């Protein structure tokens, strides 16, 4: 490591203060701090009150995403070959998915980091580390066959409008990865929804059906997968959102390292279960309902992007609520609204995206009223104590 340190110091010399390439220093410093602990103090934006700096926190999230990403690569190939009825090996399925997904990851990081570097040089600040997570999240929540140029455009929109327009990492109101997905969803709806986008090559091969479970239920059909298949993730869907087991493994790492809020995760699950139970109770009240309302409540929790969104996006420390009570309210409403949206509006079966973006907007309001409630309670406590003292005197 000492040899690498010396080489980096040599490379950085022309980029030092007062040197010829000083304004390009943020780009070189980004490489330096990626390999070694930064030797500067954060002045604004996201702060982590811990010995672990922001970049290592982001790396922890990236590590937590890896099980879902690897499973998504295998599942992409499995769905493709199994629907064709062809014999295939584990590595053939994994390789098929990897060849589709890795270019998307490369485009996401290339375009996103390019914009981050450009803004850092233009504004004269260090490169923010937040895109390490966003750059991986964006391709993981996309359909397998989405064109690479659409991924690139979605990244541009998310970084420019969803992040840099608000001041960069730590200042954004909305989750940048979900902003990218929302842009792609509304700009290119035929590539982001329907029954031909969720399995590789479903658009070109008649023998392949790319419809998801939620899509089938919204169309009035029954789910053709068992609860165990839904839980393990061997079903069509977005690249890395299908396996609840792998997502739970990532959630465990985030909670144990205190990077992700367990309060938001638990409350969001409770909110989704509560809304699903209400829908399940409709037949007992004389209301027939439909396939989505009658879908078992526990299966609502393990299909679609609900689990992935709750664990990796609702817990975003920048766009989520900050107070303890606020996190419970924020998480519960996300789960509650996600199931409500997917049932009430079949055009948006993936309600978790809209639910999180909506609650991102209301998170500051939730914190405001929680803090005001605490202030009011303390004032009443002081008044009561003062009254008791005056009475005693």
Coordinates of C-alpha atoms in Angstrom, one line a residue:
X1 CA 0.0 0.0 0.0
X2 CA 2.9 2.3 0.7
X3 CA 4.0 2.0 -2.9
X4 CA 0.5 2.9 -4.1
X5 CA 0.5 5.9 -1.7
X6 CA 3.7 7.2 -3.1
X7 CA 2.6 6.8 -6.7
X8 CA -0.7 8.6 -6.0
X9 CA 1.2 11.5 -4.3
X10 CA 3.5 11.8 -7.3
X11 CA 0.5 11.8 -9.7
X12 CA -1.3 14.5 -7.6
X13 CA 1.6 16.9 -7.7
X14 CA 0.5 18.9 -10.8
X15 CA -3.0 19.1 -9.3
X16 CA -2.0 20.7 -6.0
X17 CA -2.9 24.2 -4.9
X18 CA -1.5 26.9 -7.2
X19 CA -0.3 24.3 -9.7
X20 CA -1.3 24.1 -13.4
X21 CA -4.1 21.6 -13.1
X22 CA -5.5 22.7 -9.7
X23 CA -9.1 23.0 -10.9
X24 CA -9.1 19.3 -11.9
X25 CA -8.0 18.2 -8.4
X26 CA -11.5 16.9 -7.4
X27 CA -11.3 14.2 -10.0
X28 CA -7.9 13.0 -8.8
X29 CA -8.8 13.3 -5.1
X30 CA -11.9 11.1 -5.8
X31 CA -9.5 8.3 -6.9
X32 CA -7.3 8.9 -3.9
X33 CA -10.1 8.8 -1.3
X34 CA -11.6 5.7 -2.9
X35 CA -8.4 3.9 -2.0
X36 CA -7.4 5.6 1.2
X37 CA -9.1 7.4 4.1
X38 CA -9.9 11.0 3.3
X39 CA -7.9 13.6 5.2
X40 CA -10.5 16.3 5.1
X41 CA -13.6 17.2 7.2
X42 CA -17.1 17.4 5.7
X43 CA -18.3 21.0 5.8
X44 CA -21.9 20.5 4.4
X45 CA -24.3 18.0 3.0
X46 CA -24.7 14.5 4.5
X47 CA -22.8 13.9 7.8
X48 CA -22.2 10.6 9.4
X49 CA -21.5 10.9 13.2
X50 CA -19.3 7.9 13.3
X51 CA -15.7 6.8 12.8
X52 CA -16.8 5.4 9.5
X53 CA -16.9 8.0 6.8
X54 CA -19.5 8.5 4.1
X55 CA -17.6 6.6 1.4
X56 CA -17.3 3.5 3.6
X57 CA -21.0 3.8 4.5
X58 CA -21.8 3.8 0.8
X59 CA -19.5 0.8 0.2
X60 CA -21.5 -1.1 3.0
X61 CA -24.7 -0.4 1.0
X62 CA -23.1 -1.6 -2.2
X63 CA -22.0 -4.8 -0.5
X64 CA -25.5 -5.3 0.8
X65 CA -26.8 -5.0 -2.7
X66 CA -24.5 -7.7 -4.1
X67 CA -26.6 -10.8 -3.2
X68 CA -29.7 -9.4 -4.9
X69 CA -27.6 -8.3 -7.9
X70 CA -25.9 -11.7 -8.4
X71 CA -29.3 -13.5 -8.0
X72 CA -30.8 -11.1 -10.5
X73 CA -28.1 -12.0 -13.1
X74 CA -28.9 -15.7 -12.7
X75 CA -32.7 -15.2 -12.6
X76 CA -32.6 -13.3 -15.8
X77 CA -31.0 -16.2 -17.6
X78 CA -33.2 -18.8 -15.8
X79 CA -36.5 -17.0 -16.8
X80 CA -35.3 -16.8 -20.4
X81 CA -34.1 -20.4 -20.8
X82 CA -36.9 -22.1 -18.7
X83 CA -39.6 -20.4 -20.7
X84 CA -38.0 -21.5 -24.0
X85 CA -37.9 -25.1 -22.6
X86 CA -34.2 -25.4 -23.4
X87 CA -31.7 -27.3 -21.2
X88 CA -29.2 -25.0 -19.5
X89 CA -26.6 -24.9 -16.8
X90 CA -26.2 -22.5 -13.9
X91 CA -23.3 -20.7 -15.6
X92 CA -25.2 -20.4 -18.9
X93 CA -28.1 -18.7 -17.0
X94 CA -25.8 -16.5 -15.0
X95 CA -23.8 -15.6 -18.1
X96 CA -26.9 -14.6 -20.1
X97 CA -28.0 -12.3 -17.3
X98 CA -24.5 -10.9 -16.7
X99 CA -24.1 -10.0 -20.4
X100 CA -27.3 -8.0 -20.2
X101 CA -26.8 -6.3 -16.8
X102 CA -23.1 -5.5 -16.6
X103 CA -23.3 -3.0 -19.6
X104 CA -26.2 -1.3 -17.8
X105 CA -24.1 -1.0 -14.7
X106 CA -21.1 0.4 -16.8
X107 CA -23.4 3.0 -18.5
X108 CA -24.9 4.0 -15.2
X109 CA -21.5 4.6 -13.5
X110 CA -19.9 6.1 -16.6
X111 CA -22.6 8.7 -17.2
X112 CA -23.4 9.4 -13.5
X113 CA -19.8 9.7 -12.4
X114 CA -18.9 11.8 -15.4
X115 CA -21.6 14.3 -14.4
X116 CA -20.5 14.2 -10.8
X117 CA -16.8 14.9 -11.8
X118 CA -17.9 17.7 -14.1
X119 CA -19.9 19.4 -11.3
X120 CA -17.1 18.9 -8.8
X121 CA -14.6 20.6 -11.1
X122 CA -17.0 23.4 -12.1
X123 CA -18.1 24.1 -8.5
X124 CA -14.6 23.5 -7.0
X125 CA -15.6 20.9 -4.4
X126 CA -14.6 17.3 -3.8
X127 CA -16.5 14.5 -5.6
X128 CA -19.4 13.3 -3.5
X129 CA -19.6 9.6 -2.8
X130 CA -23.4 9.2 -2.9
X131 CA -23.4 8.0 -6.5
X132 CA -21.5 4.8 -5.6
X133 CA -24.9 3.5 -4.4
X134 CA -27.2 5.3 -6.9
X135 CA -25.1 4.1 -9.8
X136 CA -25.7 0.5 -8.9
X137 CA -29.4 0.9 -7.8
X138 CA -30.5 2.4 -11.1
X139 CA -29.8 -0.7 -13.3
X140 CA -31.0 -3.0 -10.6
X141 CA -34.6 -1.6 -10.7
X142 CA -34.9 -1.6 -14.5
X143 CA -36.3 -4.2 -16.9
X144 CA -33.7 -6.6 -18.3
X145 CA -34.0 -5.4 -21.9
X146 CA -34.2 -1.7 -21.5
X147 CA -32.0 0.0 -24.1
X148 CA -28.7 1.3 -22.8
X149 CA -29.4 4.9 -24.0
X150 CA -32.5 5.0 -21.9
X151 CA -30.5 4.0 -18.9
X152 CA -28.1 6.8 -19.7
X153 CA -30.8 9.4 -20.2
X154 CA -32.5 8.3 -16.9
X155 CA -29.2 8.7 -15.1
X156 CA -28.7 12.2 -16.6
X157 CA -32.2 13.2 -15.4
X158 CA -31.7 11.7 -11.9
X159 CA -28.3 13.3 -11.3
X160 CA -29.1 16.7 -12.8
X161 CA -32.7 17.3 -11.7
X162 CA -33.0 14.9 -8.8
X163 CA -29.6 15.7 -7.1
X164 CA -27.3 18.4 -8.4
X165 CA -30.2 20.9 -8.9
X166 CA -30.7 20.7 -5.1
X167 CA -26.9 21.1 -4.3
X168 CA -25.6 17.5 -4.6
X169 CA -25.2 14.6 -2.2
X170 CA -27.0 15.2 1.1
X171 CA -29.2 18.0 -0.3
X172 CA -31.6 16.1 -2.5
X173 CA -35.3 15.8 -1.6
X174 CA -36.1 12.7 -3.7
X175 CA -34.3 9.4 -3.9
X176 CA -32.1 9.8 -7.1
X177 CA -32.5 6.1 -8.2
X178 CA -36.2 6.3 -7.9
X179 CA -36.2 9.6 -9.8
X180 CA -34.4 7.8 -12.6
X181 CA -37.0 5.0 -12.6
X182 CA -39.9 7.5 -12.5
X183 CA -38.3 9.4 -15.5
X184 CA -38.0 6.2 -17.5
X185 CA -41.5 5.0 -16.5
X186 CA -43.2 8.2 -17.7
X187 CA -41.0 8.9 -20.7
X188 CA -40.8 5.4 -22.1
X189 CA -43.9 3.5 -20.7
X190 CA -43.8 0.8 -23.3
X191 CA -40.3 -0.2 -22.2
X192 CA -41.1 -0.1 -18.4
X193 CA -44.5 -1.8 -18.1
X194 CA -46.6 -4.5 -19.8
X195 CA -46.2 -8.2 -20.3
X196 CA -43.2 -8.2 -22.6
X197 CA -40.5 -6.4 -20.7
X198 CA -39.8 -8.4 -17.5
X199 CA -38.1 -11.5 -19.1
X200 CA -35.1 -11.4 -21.4
X201 CA -36.1 -11.4 -25.1
X202 CA -39.8 -11.6 -24.4
X203 CA -40.3 -8.7 -26.8
X204 CA -38.8 -10.7 -29.7
X205 CA -39.7 -14.4 -28.9
X206 CA -43.4 -15.4 -28.9
X207 CA -42.7 -18.4 -26.6
X208 CA -41.6 -16.1 -23.8
X209 CA -44.1 -14.3 -21.5
X210 CA -42.7 -11.4 -19.6
X211 CA -45.7 -10.7 -17.4
X212 CA -45.2 -10.3 -13.7
X213 CA -47.4 -11.6 -10.9
X214 CA -48.8 -8.2 -10.2
X215 CA -49.5 -7.7 -13.9
X216 CA -51.4 -11.0 -14.1
X217 CA -53.5 -10.1 -11.0
X218 CA -54.2 -6.7 -12.4
X219 CA -55.4 -8.4 -15.6
X220 CA -57.8 -10.5 -13.6
X221 CA -55.7 -13.7 -13.8
X222 CA -54.5 -15.8 -10.9
X223 CA -50.8 -16.0 -9.8
X224 CA -49.2 -19.1 -11.3
X225 CA -46.3 -19.2 -8.8
X226 CA -46.1 -20.7 -5.3
X227 CA -45.4 -18.6 -2.2
X228 CA -41.9 -20.2 -1.9
X229 CA -41.1 -19.2 -5.5
X230 CA -42.1 -15.7 -4.8
X231 CA -40.0 -15.6 -1.6
X232 CA -37.0 -17.1 -3.3
X233 CA -37.4 -14.8 -6.3
X234 CA -37.6 -17.3 -9.2
X235 CA -40.2 -15.1 -10.9
X236 CA -40.3 -12.4 -13.6
X237 CA -39.6 -8.9 -12.5
X238 CA -37.1 -6.0 -12.3
X239 CA -33.5 -7.2 -12.4
X240 CA -32.8 -7.4 -8.7
X241 CA -36.1 -6.9 -7.0
X242 CA -37.5 -10.4 -7.1
X243 CA -35.6 -12.3 -4.4
X244 CA -36.9 -11.5 -0.9
X245 CA -34.3 -13.8 0.6
X246 CA -31.3 -11.9 -0.9
X247 CA -32.9 -8.6 0.0
X248 CA -33.3 -9.7 3.6
X249 CA -29.6 -10.7 3.7
X250 CA -28.8 -7.2 2.6
X251 CA -31.2 -5.7 5.1
X252 CA -29.5 -7.7 7.9
X253 CA -26.1 -6.2 7.0
X254 CA -27.5 -2.7 6.9
X255 CA -29.3 -3.0 10.2
X256 CA -26.3 -4.7 12.0
X257 CA -23.9 -2.0 10.8
X258 CA -26.6 0.7 11.6
X259 CA -26.4 2.1 8.1
X260 CA -30.1 1.3 7.5
X261 CA -32.9 2.2 9.9
X262 CA -34.7 -0.9 11.3
X263 CA -37.6 1.4 12.4
X264 CA -38.3 2.4 8.8
X265 CA -38.0 -1.2 7.5
X266 CA -40.3 -2.7 10.3
X267 CA -42.9 0.1 10.1
X268 CA -43.1 -0.1 6.3
X269 CA -43.7 -3.9 6.5
X270 CA -46.4 -3.3 9.1
X271 CA -48.0 -0.6 6.9
X272 CA -48.1 -2.9 3.9
X273 CA -49.5 -5.8 5.9
X274 CA -52.2 -3.6 7.4
X275 CA -53.3 -2.3 4.0
X276 CA -53.3 -5.8 2.5
X277 CA -55.3 -7.2 5.5
X278 CA -57.9 -4.5 5.0
X279 CA -58.3 -5.5 1.4
X280 CA -58.4 -9.2 2.3
X281 CA -61.3 -8.4 4.8
X282 CA -63.5 -7.0 2.0
X283 CA -65.3 -10.3 1.2
X284 CA -66.3 -10.6 4.9
X285 CA -68.0 -7.2 4.6
X286 CA -69.9 -8.2 1.5
X287 CA -67.6 -6.6 -1.0
X288 CA -66.4 -9.1 -3.6
X289 CA -63.1 -7.2 -4.5
X290 CA -60.8 -8.5 -7.3
X291 CA -57.7 -10.7 -7.7
X292 CA -55.4 -7.9 -6.3
X293 CA -57.5 -7.2 -3.2
X294 CA -58.0 -10.9 -2.5
X295 CA -54.3 -11.7 -2.9
X296 CA -53.1 -13.1 0.5
X297 CA -51.6 -10.3 2.6
X298 CA -48.3 -12.0 3.2
X299 CA -47.8 -12.6 -0.5
X300 CA -48.2 -8.8 -1.1
X301 CA -45.0 -8.5 1.0
X302 CA -42.9 -10.8 -1.2
X303 CA -43.8 -9.8 -4.8
X304 CA -42.9 -6.8 -6.8
X305 CA -40.4 -4.3 -5.7
X306 CA -41.9 -3.7 -2.2
X307 CA -39.1 -5.4 -0.2
X308 CA -36.3 -3.9 -2.3
X309 CA -37.8 -0.4 -2.1
X310 CA -38.3 -0.6 1.6
X311 CA -34.8 -1.9 2.4
X312 CA -32.6 0.0 0.0
X313 CA -34.6 3.2 -0.9
X314 CA -37.0 4.1 1.9
X315 CA -34.1 4.0 4.3
X316 CA -32.1 6.5 2.3
X317 CA -30.7 8.7 5.2
X318 CA -30.9 11.9 3.0
X319 CA -34.5 11.7 1.8
X320 CA -36.1 9.8 4.7
X321 CA -37.5 11.2 8.0
X322 CA -34.8 12.0 10.6
X323 CA -36.6 11.8 14.0
X324 CA -37.3 8.5 15.6
X325 CA -41.1 8.9 15.8
X326 CA -41.0 10.4 12.3
X327 CA -39.3 7.2 10.9
X328 CA -42.2 5.1 12.2
X329 CA -44.8 7.3 10.6
X330 CA -42.8 7.7 7.4
X331 CA -42.2 4.0 7.0
X332 CA -45.7 2.9 7.9
X333 CA -47.2 5.3 5.3
X334 CA -44.8 4.0 2.6
X335 CA -45.9 0.4 3.1
X336 CA -49.6 1.4 3.5
X337 CA -49.6 3.6 0.3
X338 CA -47.6 1.1 -1.8
X339 CA -50.2 -1.6 -1.5
X340 CA -53.0 0.9 -1.8
X341 CA -51.6 2.2 -5.1
X342 CA -50.9 -1.2 -6.6
X343 CA -54.5 -2.3 -5.9
X344 CA -56.4 0.9 -6.7
X345 CA -54.5 1.7 -9.9
X346 CA -53.6 -1.3 -12.0
X347 CA -51.7 1.0 -14.4
X348 CA -49.1 1.4 -11.5
X349 CA -48.9 -2.1 -10.1
X350 CA -45.5 -1.2 -8.7
X351 CA -46.8 1.2 -6.1
X352 CA -43.7 1.3 -4.0
X353 CA -42.0 3.7 -6.4
X354 CA -44.7 6.3 -6.1
X355 CA -45.2 5.7 -2.4
X356 CA -41.5 6.4 -1.6
X357 CA -41.3 9.5 -3.8
X358 CA -44.5 10.9 -2.2
X359 CA -43.2 10.3 1.3
X360 CA -39.8 11.7 0.4
X361 CA -41.7 15.0 -0.2
X362 CA -43.5 14.8 3.1
X363 CA -40.6 13.6 5.3
X364 CA -39.6 17.1 6.3
X365 CA -43.2 17.9 7.2
X366 CA -43.4 14.7 9.4
X367 CA -40.2 15.7 11.2
X368 CA -41.5 19.3 11.7
X369 CA -44.7 18.1 13.4
X370 CA -42.9 15.5 15.5
X371 CA -40.4 18.2 16.7
X372 CA -43.3 20.7 17.4
X373 CA -45.1 18.0 19.3
X374 CA -42.0 17.4 21.5
X375 CA -41.6 21.2 22.0
X376 CA -45.3 21.5 23.1
X377 CA -45.1 18.6 25.4
X378 CA -41.9 20.0 27.1
X379 CA -43.5 23.4 27.5
X380 CA -46.5 21.8 29.2
X381 CA -44.2 19.9 31.4
X382 CA -42.4 23.1 32.4
X383 CA -45.7 24.9 33.1
X384 CA -46.9 22.1 35.2
X385 CA -43.6 22.0 37.2
X386 CA -43.7 25.8 37.6
X387 CA -47.3 25.7 38.9
X388 CA -46.4 23.0 41.4
X389 CA -43.4 25.1 42.7
X390 CA -45.6 28.3 43.1
X391 CA -48.3 26.2 44.9
X392 CA -45.7 24.8 47.3
X393 CA -44.3 28.4 48.0

